[in-house]
Amino acid sequence: MEKWFLIRKGGDYTALGKKYGISPVAARIMKNRGISTEEEARAFLSVGAAGLFDGEQMADCRKAVAVLKQKIEEKKKIRVIGDYDIDGVTSTFILVKGLRKTGADADHCIPHRVKDGYGLNENLIREAHADGIDTILTCDNGISAAPQIELANSLGMTVVVTDHHEIPFHMEGDTRVEDLPPAAAVVDPHRSDCPYPYKMLCGAAVAWKVLQVLYREMGIPASEAEEFLEIAAFATIGDVMPLTGENRTLVREGLKRLKDTKNKGMRALIDLSGLAGKILEPYHVGFVLGPCLNAAGRLDTAEDALTLLLSEEDHVAHDKAVILKEMNESRKSLTEKGVEAASELASDPEHESDRVLVIYLHDCHESIVGIIAGKIRERFSKPVFVLTEGQLSDGTPCLKGSGRSIEAYNMYEEMIGIRDVFLQFGGHAMAAGLSIAPERLEEFRKRLNENTVLTEEDLMPRVHIDMELPFRYASLDLVDDLKILEPYGTGNEKPLFAARNVTLENMRVFGKSRNVLKGTAVDESGVRQDVVYFGAADEMEQYIRERGKVAVTYNPDRNEFGGNVTLQLILKNVR
């Protein structure tokens, strides 16, 4: 059962609307999103890139740039080591192409998901040393790689870390002590001593910030770094970062540029996806384009995705885009099978009382366990870990897995509490990755559940409603008014409204997969609106048929068909 919350933030919304030139409803939504001061409101509503901060404010950024500048001038070999997901690939692209523009002798290495695992490992360090690499520059990884960086130091190499993940820590009494790796510079906005105003950047955005400062120090025009803004925005959406503060500005400006991108690989992928000439929204990146880049690192090697972005010839870009789209279709099929198997295990009476689900799929491709965990989390409203067979970079058999969490459960901190169970682990509050010895699987499940303080109420899905809005106030004008709040995404969700005592009439199921439900909604004032629901349409239709009047939550939206534009309400919840 869902728990509905009406967000209550006091204020004179009419006065606020007049002050900022927006509607009272938009003013209320803005207040609901935590925008309370005039400075925050002006920044939220500002147009252009004025809301982007200077990367020089990040701890160790100047130090990192000084090291890189010296190495470039000394003609030393630099290797960028990234990650195989969308953030790691785009980070690697930004740094490799960006460094080469400075004249740097730079190459790259993206770890193989199965052979190497996440981030730096001993083999990658030794390979770099054997290849005559002087300096390793990490992106989207490195913050948890202290032993590997110690090895690099002992071999006479220099390491610069750029990352955005949570900082490992240990407790000394009641004091939390961060465990920074022994690198020449560690650029990560999550450092407790980092004065950077915004902490929730993705790895590609951190890499871009460092590159901007490097260009300034080397006398390269700032405009030369602008081509990477759209890529950092792409990664911000693809890595599911909150679209608040600086991220919202970054994504808004990046999407404008992405539509007319000069990057041949991105252009080919956009065209092949049927999005040429369209206004791109976070949805297109998160659910159409982004998964294609991710698919390469999931099913094979992320090198295909990086080659796409680095392509300078149209035919190469097109060929790589075709390959990535085909990989993504294969990934979808594997995911559907995995979700079905995981759902059966999660429903097993033996683990019905578990507040934290630990699911072992013995024949699952390890690259999709995170996607499966996310879907099981949505279905069961519990923190979920999905594991499958894998191996460490040295060939040692292990179980590898990914976790996806709920609002009430800080996954990374809970894992810190049982860190002795893991061979490797890392992550943040809502997601994590791990490797454990096979014989410790049951211990892992048991200790997580013994330690958790999650209550039944914590496990209830939460629906956060912006305001109650009778149908007579829903209009195309309102839809237009709310555009000022875009782009929507995590942390800046699409405004959600509610209406009570609603009758749903003539509800019919459509779609090849029977996942669309359409009909008419009549509220207590007798106002009628067209409605559509996307999801398990047959189940929802039966649920509605068995009830009389219901309460609904909805997003007002524009429906364009046959040259006509009408209002439709997208139903999100019914009870």
Coordinates of C-alpha atoms in Angstrom, one line a residue:
M1 CA 0.0 0.0 0.0
E2 CA 1.3 3.5 -0.9
K3 CA 1.6 6.3 1.6
W4 CA 0.6 9.7 0.2
F5 CA 2.2 12.9 1.4
L6 CA 1.0 16.4 0.6
I7 CA 4.0 18.6 0.6
R8 CA 3.2 21.6 2.9
K9 CA 5.6 24.6 2.6
G10 CA 3.9 27.8 3.6
G11 CA 4.0 31.0 1.6
D12 CA 2.1 33.7 -0.2
Y13 CA 2.3 32.0 -3.6
T14 CA 0.4 34.8 -5.4
A15 CA 2.9 37.4 -4.2
L16 CA 5.9 35.1 -5.0
G17 CA 4.5 34.5 -8.5
K18 CA 4.2 38.3 -9.1
K19 CA 7.7 38.8 -7.7
Y20 CA 9.3 36.3 -10.1
G21 CA 6.9 36.7 -13.0
I22 CA 5.5 33.1 -12.7
S23 CA 2.2 31.6 -11.9
P24 CA 1.2 31.0 -8.2
V25 CA 1.2 27.2 -8.9
A26 CA 4.7 27.4 -10.3
A27 CA 5.8 29.4 -7.3
R28 CA 4.4 26.8 -5.0
I29 CA 6.1 23.9 -6.8
M30 CA 9.4 25.9 -6.7
K31 CA 8.9 26.3 -2.9
N32 CA 8.2 22.6 -2.6
R33 CA 11.5 21.8 -4.3
G34 CA 13.3 23.6 -1.5
I35 CA 13.8 27.0 -3.3
S36 CA 13.2 29.4 -0.4
T37 CA 15.6 32.4 -0.7
E38 CA 15.5 35.1 -3.3
E39 CA 19.0 34.1 -4.4
E40 CA 18.0 30.5 -4.9
A41 CA 14.9 31.5 -6.8
R42 CA 16.8 33.9 -9.1
A43 CA 19.4 31.1 -9.8
F44 CA 16.6 28.5 -10.4
L45 CA 14.8 30.8 -12.9
S46 CA 18.0 32.2 -14.6
V47 CA 18.6 31.6 -18.2
G48 CA 22.0 30.6 -19.6
A49 CA 25.1 29.2 -17.9
A50 CA 25.2 31.8 -15.1
G51 CA 24.4 29.1 -12.5
L52 CA 27.6 27.1 -13.2
F53 CA 30.4 27.4 -10.7
D54 CA 34.2 27.6 -11.2
G55 CA 35.9 24.3 -10.8
E56 CA 38.8 26.0 -9.1
Q57 CA 36.7 26.1 -6.0
M58 CA 37.1 22.3 -5.6
A59 CA 39.6 21.0 -3.2
D60 CA 42.8 19.9 -4.9
C61 CA 41.7 21.2 -8.3
R62 CA 44.5 23.7 -8.7
K63 CA 46.9 21.0 -7.4
A64 CA 45.6 18.5 -10.0
V65 CA 45.9 21.1 -12.8
A66 CA 49.4 22.0 -11.7
V67 CA 50.5 18.4 -11.9
L68 CA 48.8 17.9 -15.3
K69 CA 50.3 21.1 -16.8
Q70 CA 53.8 20.1 -15.7
K71 CA 53.4 16.6 -17.1
I72 CA 52.1 18.0 -20.4
E73 CA 55.0 20.4 -20.7
E74 CA 57.5 17.7 -19.9
K75 CA 55.9 15.5 -22.6
K76 CA 55.2 12.7 -20.1
K77 CA 52.8 9.9 -20.9
I78 CA 49.4 10.3 -19.3
R79 CA 46.8 7.5 -19.1
V80 CA 43.2 8.3 -18.4
I81 CA 41.5 5.3 -16.6
G82 CA 37.7 5.5 -16.5
D83 CA 34.8 3.2 -16.0
Y84 CA 32.6 1.1 -18.2
D85 CA 29.3 2.9 -17.5
I86 CA 27.8 6.0 -19.2
D87 CA 29.5 8.3 -16.7
G88 CA 32.9 6.6 -16.9
V89 CA 32.8 6.5 -20.7
T90 CA 31.8 10.2 -21.1
S91 CA 34.4 11.2 -18.4
T92 CA 37.1 9.4 -20.3
F93 CA 36.0 11.0 -23.6
I94 CA 36.1 14.5 -22.0
L95 CA 39.6 14.0 -20.5
V96 CA 41.2 12.2 -23.4
K97 CA 40.0 14.6 -26.1
G98 CA 40.5 17.6 -23.8
L99 CA 44.0 16.6 -22.9
R100 CA 45.0 16.0 -26.6
K101 CA 43.8 19.5 -27.4
T102 CA 46.5 20.8 -25.0
G103 CA 49.2 18.7 -26.9
A104 CA 49.3 16.1 -24.1
D105 CA 50.6 12.6 -24.9
A106 CA 47.4 11.0 -23.5
D107 CA 45.9 7.6 -24.0
H108 CA 43.1 5.7 -22.1
C109 CA 42.0 2.5 -20.5
I110 CA 38.5 1.6 -19.7
P111 CA 38.4 -1.5 -17.4
H112 CA 36.4 -4.5 -18.7
R113 CA 33.4 -5.1 -16.5
V114 CA 34.0 -8.9 -16.3
K115 CA 37.8 -9.2 -16.6
D116 CA 38.8 -6.2 -14.6
G117 CA 35.8 -5.1 -12.5
Y118 CA 35.2 -1.5 -11.3
G119 CA 38.0 1.0 -11.2
L120 CA 41.7 0.7 -10.6
N121 CA 43.2 -2.7 -10.0
E122 CA 46.7 -4.0 -9.6
N123 CA 46.9 -5.4 -13.2
L124 CA 45.9 -2.0 -14.7
I125 CA 48.6 -0.3 -12.6
R126 CA 51.3 -2.8 -13.7
E127 CA 50.2 -2.6 -17.4
A128 CA 50.5 1.2 -17.2
H129 CA 53.9 0.9 -15.8
A130 CA 55.0 -1.6 -18.4
D131 CA 53.7 0.8 -21.1
G132 CA 55.9 3.6 -19.9
I133 CA 53.0 5.6 -18.4
D134 CA 54.2 8.4 -16.1
T135 CA 50.9 9.7 -14.8
I136 CA 47.5 8.0 -14.3
L137 CA 44.4 10.3 -14.3
T138 CA 41.3 8.6 -13.0
C139 CA 37.7 9.7 -13.7
D140 CA 34.5 8.4 -12.2
N141 CA 36.7 6.1 -10.0
G142 CA 39.8 6.2 -7.8
I143 CA 38.4 7.5 -4.5
S144 CA 38.3 3.9 -3.0
A145 CA 41.6 2.7 -4.7
A146 CA 44.1 3.5 -1.9
P147 CA 46.1 0.2 -2.2
Q148 CA 46.3 0.4 -6.0
I149 CA 47.5 4.0 -5.8
E150 CA 50.1 3.0 -3.2
L151 CA 51.3 0.4 -5.7
A152 CA 51.5 3.1 -8.5
N153 CA 53.4 5.4 -6.2
S154 CA 55.9 2.6 -5.4
L155 CA 56.5 2.1 -9.1
G156 CA 57.4 5.7 -9.5
M157 CA 54.1 6.8 -11.2
T158 CA 52.0 9.8 -10.4
V159 CA 48.3 9.5 -9.8
V160 CA 45.6 12.2 -10.0
V161 CA 42.1 11.2 -8.9
T162 CA 38.9 12.8 -10.2
D163 CA 35.8 11.2 -8.8
H164 CA 32.4 11.9 -7.5
H165 CA 31.6 8.9 -5.3
E166 CA 31.3 9.0 -1.5
I167 CA 34.6 9.2 0.4
P168 CA 35.5 6.0 2.3
F169 CA 35.8 6.6 6.0
H170 CA 36.4 4.9 9.4
M171 CA 35.3 5.9 12.9
E172 CA 37.6 6.9 15.6
G173 CA 35.3 7.0 18.6
D174 CA 32.5 9.3 17.5
T175 CA 34.6 11.0 14.9
R176 CA 34.2 10.1 11.2
V177 CA 37.6 10.1 9.5
E178 CA 37.9 10.2 5.8
D179 CA 40.3 7.7 4.1
L180 CA 41.6 9.7 1.1
P181 CA 43.8 7.7 -1.3
P182 CA 47.5 8.8 -1.4
A183 CA 47.3 10.4 -4.8
A184 CA 49.2 13.6 -5.9
A185 CA 45.7 15.3 -6.0
V186 CA 42.2 14.1 -5.1
V187 CA 39.4 16.1 -6.7
D188 CA 36.0 14.9 -5.4
P189 CA 33.3 17.4 -4.3
H190 CA 32.2 15.0 -1.5
R191 CA 35.4 15.7 0.4
S192 CA 34.5 17.3 3.8
D193 CA 37.2 20.0 3.2
C194 CA 35.9 20.8 -0.3
P195 CA 34.4 24.3 -0.4
Y196 CA 32.7 23.7 -3.8
P197 CA 29.1 25.0 -3.5
Y198 CA 27.4 21.9 -5.1
K199 CA 28.3 18.3 -4.1
M200 CA 26.1 16.2 -6.4
L201 CA 28.1 16.4 -9.7
C202 CA 28.6 13.3 -11.8
G203 CA 32.1 12.1 -12.7
A204 CA 32.0 13.6 -16.2
A205 CA 31.0 17.0 -14.7
V206 CA 34.0 16.8 -12.3
A207 CA 36.3 15.9 -15.2
W208 CA 34.9 18.8 -17.2
K209 CA 35.5 21.3 -14.4
V210 CA 39.1 20.2 -14.0
L211 CA 39.6 20.5 -17.8
Q212 CA 38.2 24.0 -17.8
V213 CA 40.7 25.1 -15.1
L214 CA 43.5 23.4 -17.0
Y215 CA 42.6 25.3 -20.2
R216 CA 42.6 28.5 -18.3
E217 CA 46.1 27.8 -16.9
M218 CA 47.4 26.9 -20.3
G219 CA 46.0 29.9 -22.0
I220 CA 43.5 28.0 -24.1
P221 CA 40.2 29.9 -24.8
A222 CA 37.3 28.9 -22.5
S223 CA 35.2 28.3 -25.5
E224 CA 37.3 25.3 -26.4
A225 CA 35.9 23.5 -23.4
E226 CA 32.3 24.4 -24.2
E227 CA 31.9 21.4 -26.5
F228 CA 32.1 19.1 -23.5
L229 CA 29.2 20.8 -21.6
E230 CA 26.6 18.7 -23.5
I231 CA 28.5 15.5 -22.8
A232 CA 28.7 16.4 -19.0
A233 CA 24.9 17.0 -19.1
F234 CA 24.3 13.7 -20.9
A235 CA 26.2 11.9 -18.2
T236 CA 24.4 13.8 -15.4
I237 CA 21.1 12.4 -16.7
G238 CA 22.5 9.0 -17.5
D239 CA 24.1 8.5 -14.1
V240 CA 20.8 9.5 -12.5
M241 CA 22.2 12.5 -10.6
P242 CA 19.7 14.9 -9.0
L243 CA 18.5 17.7 -11.3
T244 CA 18.9 20.3 -8.6
G245 CA 21.2 23.3 -8.2
E246 CA 24.1 23.4 -10.7
N247 CA 23.0 20.0 -12.2
R248 CA 19.7 21.5 -13.4
T249 CA 21.5 24.4 -15.1
L250 CA 24.1 22.1 -16.6
V251 CA 21.4 19.8 -18.0
R252 CA 19.2 22.6 -19.2
E253 CA 22.0 24.2 -21.2
G254 CA 23.5 20.9 -22.3
L255 CA 20.2 19.7 -23.8
K256 CA 20.0 22.8 -25.8
R257 CA 23.4 22.2 -27.3
L258 CA 22.9 18.4 -27.7
K259 CA 20.1 18.9 -30.2
D260 CA 22.5 20.5 -32.6
T261 CA 25.6 18.6 -31.5
K262 CA 28.7 18.6 -33.6
N263 CA 29.9 15.3 -32.1
K264 CA 29.6 12.9 -35.0
G265 CA 29.0 9.9 -32.8
M266 CA 26.3 11.5 -30.7
R267 CA 24.8 12.9 -33.9
A268 CA 24.6 9.4 -35.4
L269 CA 23.0 7.9 -32.3
I270 CA 20.4 10.7 -32.1
D271 CA 19.6 10.3 -35.8
L272 CA 19.4 6.5 -35.6
S273 CA 17.0 6.8 -32.6
G274 CA 14.6 8.9 -34.6
L275 CA 15.2 12.0 -32.6
A276 CA 16.7 14.2 -35.3
G277 CA 15.3 17.8 -35.1
K278 CA 13.3 17.1 -31.9
I279 CA 13.6 19.0 -28.6
L280 CA 15.6 16.6 -26.4
E281 CA 14.4 16.1 -22.9
P282 CA 16.0 14.1 -20.0
Y283 CA 13.7 11.2 -20.9
H284 CA 15.4 10.8 -24.3
V285 CA 18.8 10.6 -22.7
G286 CA 17.8 8.5 -19.7
F287 CA 15.7 5.9 -21.6
V288 CA 16.6 6.1 -25.3
L289 CA 20.2 7.3 -25.9
G290 CA 21.9 6.7 -22.6
P291 CA 21.1 2.9 -22.4
C292 CA 22.9 2.5 -25.8
L293 CA 26.1 3.8 -24.4
N294 CA 25.7 1.8 -21.3
A295 CA 25.0 -1.4 -23.2
A296 CA 28.5 -1.6 -24.6
G297 CA 30.1 -1.8 -21.2
R298 CA 27.4 -4.2 -20.0
L299 CA 27.5 -6.9 -22.7
D300 CA 31.0 -6.5 -24.2
T301 CA 33.5 -3.7 -23.9
A302 CA 32.8 0.0 -23.3
E303 CA 35.5 0.8 -26.0
D304 CA 32.7 0.8 -28.6
A305 CA 30.9 3.6 -26.8
L306 CA 34.1 5.6 -26.4
T307 CA 35.0 5.0 -30.1
L308 CA 31.5 6.4 -31.0
L309 CA 32.2 9.6 -29.1
L310 CA 35.7 10.0 -30.5
S311 CA 34.7 9.3 -34.1
E312 CA 35.8 11.9 -36.6
E313 CA 34.3 10.1 -39.7
D314 CA 30.6 9.8 -40.4
H315 CA 30.7 6.1 -41.5
V316 CA 32.5 5.0 -38.3
A317 CA 30.1 6.9 -36.1
H318 CA 27.1 5.4 -37.9
D319 CA 28.5 1.8 -37.7
K320 CA 29.2 2.2 -34.0
A321 CA 25.8 3.6 -33.3
V322 CA 24.2 0.6 -35.1
I323 CA 26.2 -1.8 -32.9
L324 CA 25.3 0.0 -29.7
K325 CA 21.6 0.0 -30.5
E326 CA 21.7 -3.7 -31.3
M327 CA 23.5 -4.4 -28.0
N328 CA 20.8 -2.4 -26.1
E329 CA 18.1 -4.6 -27.6
S330 CA 19.9 -7.7 -26.4
R331 CA 20.3 -6.2 -23.0
K332 CA 16.6 -5.5 -22.8
S333 CA 15.8 -9.2 -23.5
L334 CA 18.3 -10.4 -20.9
T335 CA 16.9 -8.0 -18.3
E336 CA 13.3 -9.1 -18.8
K337 CA 14.4 -12.7 -18.1
G338 CA 16.4 -11.7 -15.1
V339 CA 13.6 -9.6 -13.6
E340 CA 11.2 -12.5 -13.9
A341 CA 13.6 -14.9 -12.1
A342 CA 14.5 -12.4 -9.4
S343 CA 10.8 -11.7 -8.7
E344 CA 10.1 -15.4 -8.1
L345 CA 13.0 -15.5 -5.6
A346 CA 12.0 -12.3 -3.9
S347 CA 8.5 -13.8 -3.4
D348 CA 9.8 -16.9 -1.8
P349 CA 8.2 -17.3 1.7
E350 CA 11.6 -18.2 3.2
H351 CA 12.7 -14.5 2.8
E352 CA 9.3 -12.8 2.9
S353 CA 10.2 -11.2 6.3
D354 CA 13.5 -9.8 5.0
R355 CA 13.5 -6.0 5.1
V356 CA 16.6 -6.1 2.8
L357 CA 16.4 -8.4 -0.2
V358 CA 19.5 -10.3 -1.2
I359 CA 18.9 -12.3 -4.4
Y360 CA 21.3 -14.7 -6.1
L361 CA 20.9 -15.4 -9.8
H362 CA 23.4 -18.0 -10.8
D363 CA 23.2 -17.7 -14.6
C364 CA 22.7 -13.9 -14.9
H365 CA 25.0 -11.7 -16.9
E366 CA 26.8 -9.7 -14.2
S367 CA 26.4 -6.4 -16.2
I368 CA 22.6 -6.3 -15.7
V369 CA 22.3 -7.1 -12.0
G370 CA 22.0 -3.3 -11.2
I371 CA 19.1 -2.9 -13.7
I372 CA 17.4 -5.9 -12.2
A373 CA 17.9 -4.7 -8.7
G374 CA 16.3 -1.4 -9.6
K375 CA 13.2 -3.1 -11.0
I376 CA 12.9 -5.4 -8.0
R377 CA 13.2 -2.4 -5.7
E378 CA 10.4 -0.7 -7.5
R379 CA 8.2 -3.8 -7.4
F380 CA 8.8 -4.8 -3.7
S381 CA 9.6 -1.4 -2.2
K382 CA 12.6 -2.8 -0.3
P383 CA 16.4 -2.3 -0.6
V384 CA 17.7 -4.9 -3.0
F385 CA 21.0 -6.6 -3.7
V386 CA 21.2 -8.9 -6.8
L387 CA 24.3 -11.0 -7.1
T388 CA 25.7 -13.5 -9.7
E389 CA 28.8 -15.5 -10.4
G390 CA 31.9 -13.5 -11.3
Q391 CA 35.6 -13.2 -10.7
L392 CA 38.1 -10.7 -9.4
S393 CA 40.7 -9.2 -11.7
D394 CA 43.2 -11.9 -10.6
G395 CA 40.8 -14.7 -11.6
T396 CA 39.6 -15.5 -8.1
P397 CA 35.9 -16.8 -8.2
C398 CA 33.5 -14.5 -6.3
L399 CA 29.9 -13.2 -6.4
K400 CA 29.5 -9.8 -7.9
G401 CA 26.4 -7.7 -7.3
S402 CA 24.7 -4.4 -7.3
G403 CA 22.3 -2.8 -4.9
R404 CA 19.5 -0.3 -5.2
S405 CA 17.9 1.4 -2.2
I406 CA 14.9 3.3 -0.9
E407 CA 14.7 6.7 0.7
A408 CA 14.8 5.4 4.2
Y409 CA 17.9 3.2 3.8
N410 CA 21.5 4.6 3.3
M411 CA 22.9 1.6 1.5
Y412 CA 26.5 2.6 1.5
E413 CA 26.6 3.4 5.3
E414 CA 24.9 0.1 6.0
M415 CA 27.6 -1.7 4.0
I416 CA 30.3 0.2 5.8
G417 CA 28.9 -1.4 9.0
I418 CA 29.7 -4.9 7.7
R419 CA 32.7 -4.1 5.5
D420 CA 34.6 -7.2 6.6
V421 CA 32.1 -9.3 4.5
F422 CA 33.3 -7.8 1.2
L423 CA 36.2 -8.4 -1.1
Q424 CA 35.3 -5.0 -2.8
F425 CA 32.5 -2.5 -2.4
G426 CA 31.6 1.1 -3.1
G427 CA 28.7 3.3 -3.8
H428 CA 26.4 5.9 -2.2
A429 CA 23.1 6.1 -0.3
M430 CA 20.9 4.8 -3.1
A431 CA 23.1 2.4 -5.0
A432 CA 26.2 0.2 -4.5
G433 CA 28.4 -2.4 -6.1
L434 CA 30.1 -5.3 -4.3
S435 CA 32.1 -8.5 -4.6
I436 CA 32.0 -11.2 -1.9
A437 CA 33.3 -14.7 -1.5
P438 CA 30.5 -17.2 -2.5
E439 CA 30.5 -18.9 1.0
R440 CA 29.6 -15.5 2.6
L441 CA 26.4 -15.0 0.7
E442 CA 24.1 -16.1 3.5
E443 CA 26.1 -14.2 6.1
F444 CA 25.7 -11.1 4.0
R445 CA 22.0 -11.5 3.9
K446 CA 21.7 -12.3 7.5
R447 CA 23.8 -9.5 8.8
L448 CA 22.1 -6.8 6.7
N449 CA 18.8 -7.8 8.0
E450 CA 19.9 -8.2 11.6
N451 CA 21.4 -4.7 11.5
T452 CA 18.6 -2.8 9.8
V453 CA 16.2 -0.6 11.7
L454 CA 13.7 -0.3 8.7
T455 CA 10.1 -0.4 9.8
E456 CA 7.0 -1.5 7.9
E457 CA 6.2 2.2 7.4
D458 CA 9.7 2.8 5.9
L459 CA 8.9 0.1 3.3
M460 CA 5.7 1.6 2.1
P461 CA 6.1 3.3 -1.3
R462 CA 5.9 7.1 -0.8
V463 CA 4.0 9.4 -3.1
H464 CA 4.9 13.1 -2.7
I465 CA 2.1 15.3 -3.9
D466 CA 2.7 18.9 -4.7
M467 CA -0.8 20.2 -4.2
E468 CA -4.5 19.2 -4.5
L469 CA -5.7 20.6 -7.8
P470 CA -9.3 20.1 -8.9
F471 CA -9.7 19.5 -12.7
R472 CA -11.1 22.9 -13.5
Y473 CA -7.7 24.4 -12.7
A474 CA -5.8 22.0 -15.0
S475 CA -5.3 23.5 -18.5
L476 CA -2.9 23.9 -21.3
D477 CA -2.0 27.3 -19.9
L478 CA -0.9 25.6 -16.7
V479 CA 1.2 23.1 -18.7
D480 CA 2.9 26.1 -20.4
D481 CA 3.4 27.9 -17.0
L482 CA 5.1 24.9 -15.5
K483 CA 7.7 24.7 -18.3
I484 CA 9.7 27.3 -16.4
L485 CA 10.5 24.5 -13.9
E486 CA 12.1 22.2 -16.4
P487 CA 14.2 20.1 -16.9
Y488 CA 12.6 17.5 -14.7
G489 CA 14.4 14.5 -13.2
T490 CA 15.6 13.1 -9.9
G491 CA 15.3 15.8 -7.2
N492 CA 13.3 18.1 -9.5
E493 CA 10.4 15.8 -10.3
K494 CA 7.5 16.7 -12.6
P495 CA 4.8 18.4 -10.6
L496 CA 2.4 15.9 -9.2
F497 CA -1.2 17.0 -8.4
A498 CA -4.1 15.2 -6.7
A499 CA -7.9 15.2 -6.9
R500 CA -10.4 13.4 -4.7
N501 CA -13.8 11.8 -5.3
V502 CA -13.0 11.1 -8.9
T503 CA -15.0 8.8 -11.2
L504 CA -13.1 7.0 -13.9
E505 CA -15.3 6.2 -16.9
N506 CA -14.9 4.2 -20.2
M507 CA -11.5 3.0 -19.2
R508 CA -10.0 0.8 -22.1
V509 CA -6.7 -1.0 -22.5
F510 CA -4.6 -0.3 -25.5
G511 CA -1.1 -1.2 -26.9
K512 CA 0.6 -4.3 -28.1
S513 CA 1.9 -5.0 -24.6
R514 CA -1.5 -3.9 -23.0
N515 CA 0.4 -1.2 -21.1
V516 CA -1.8 1.8 -21.9
L517 CA -5.2 2.6 -20.3
K518 CA -7.3 5.5 -21.6
G519 CA -10.6 7.0 -20.5
T520 CA -12.3 9.9 -18.9
A521 CA -12.1 11.3 -15.3
V522 CA -14.9 13.3 -13.7
D523 CA -14.1 15.1 -10.4
E524 CA -16.5 16.1 -7.6
S525 CA -17.3 19.3 -9.4
G526 CA -18.4 17.4 -12.5
V527 CA -15.4 18.6 -14.6
R528 CA -14.4 16.0 -17.2
Q529 CA -10.8 15.4 -18.4
D530 CA -9.2 12.9 -20.7
V531 CA -6.8 10.6 -18.8
V532 CA -4.2 8.0 -19.7
Y533 CA -2.3 5.6 -17.5
F534 CA 1.0 3.8 -18.5
G535 CA 1.9 0.5 -16.8
A536 CA 0.1 -2.7 -15.9
A537 CA -3.1 -1.6 -17.7
D538 CA -5.2 -4.7 -17.1
E539 CA -4.5 -4.7 -13.4
M540 CA -5.3 -1.0 -13.1
E541 CA -8.5 -1.4 -15.1
Q542 CA -9.7 -4.1 -12.8
Y543 CA -8.7 -2.2 -9.7
I544 CA -10.8 0.8 -11.0
R545 CA -13.7 -1.3 -12.0
E546 CA -14.0 -2.8 -8.4
R547 CA -14.2 0.7 -6.9
G548 CA -16.5 3.7 -7.1
K549 CA -15.0 7.1 -6.5
V550 CA -11.3 7.2 -6.1
A551 CA -8.5 9.6 -5.4
V552 CA -5.9 10.1 -8.1
T553 CA -2.6 11.8 -8.6
Y554 CA -1.7 13.1 -12.1
N555 CA 0.6 15.2 -14.3
P556 CA -1.2 17.6 -16.7
D557 CA 0.3 17.2 -20.2
R558 CA -0.1 18.3 -23.8
N559 CA -1.5 15.7 -26.2
E560 CA -0.8 16.4 -29.8
F561 CA -2.5 14.2 -32.5
G562 CA -3.5 14.9 -36.0
G563 CA -2.6 18.6 -35.7
N564 CA -4.8 19.1 -32.7
V565 CA -3.5 20.0 -29.2
T566 CA -5.6 18.9 -26.2
L567 CA -5.1 18.6 -22.5
Q568 CA -4.7 15.1 -21.0
L569 CA -4.0 14.1 -17.5
I570 CA -1.4 11.3 -17.0
L571 CA -2.6 9.2 -14.1
K572 CA 0.2 8.1 -11.8
N573 CA -1.6 6.7 -8.7
V574 CA -5.2 5.6 -8.0
R575 CA -6.7 4.6 -4.6

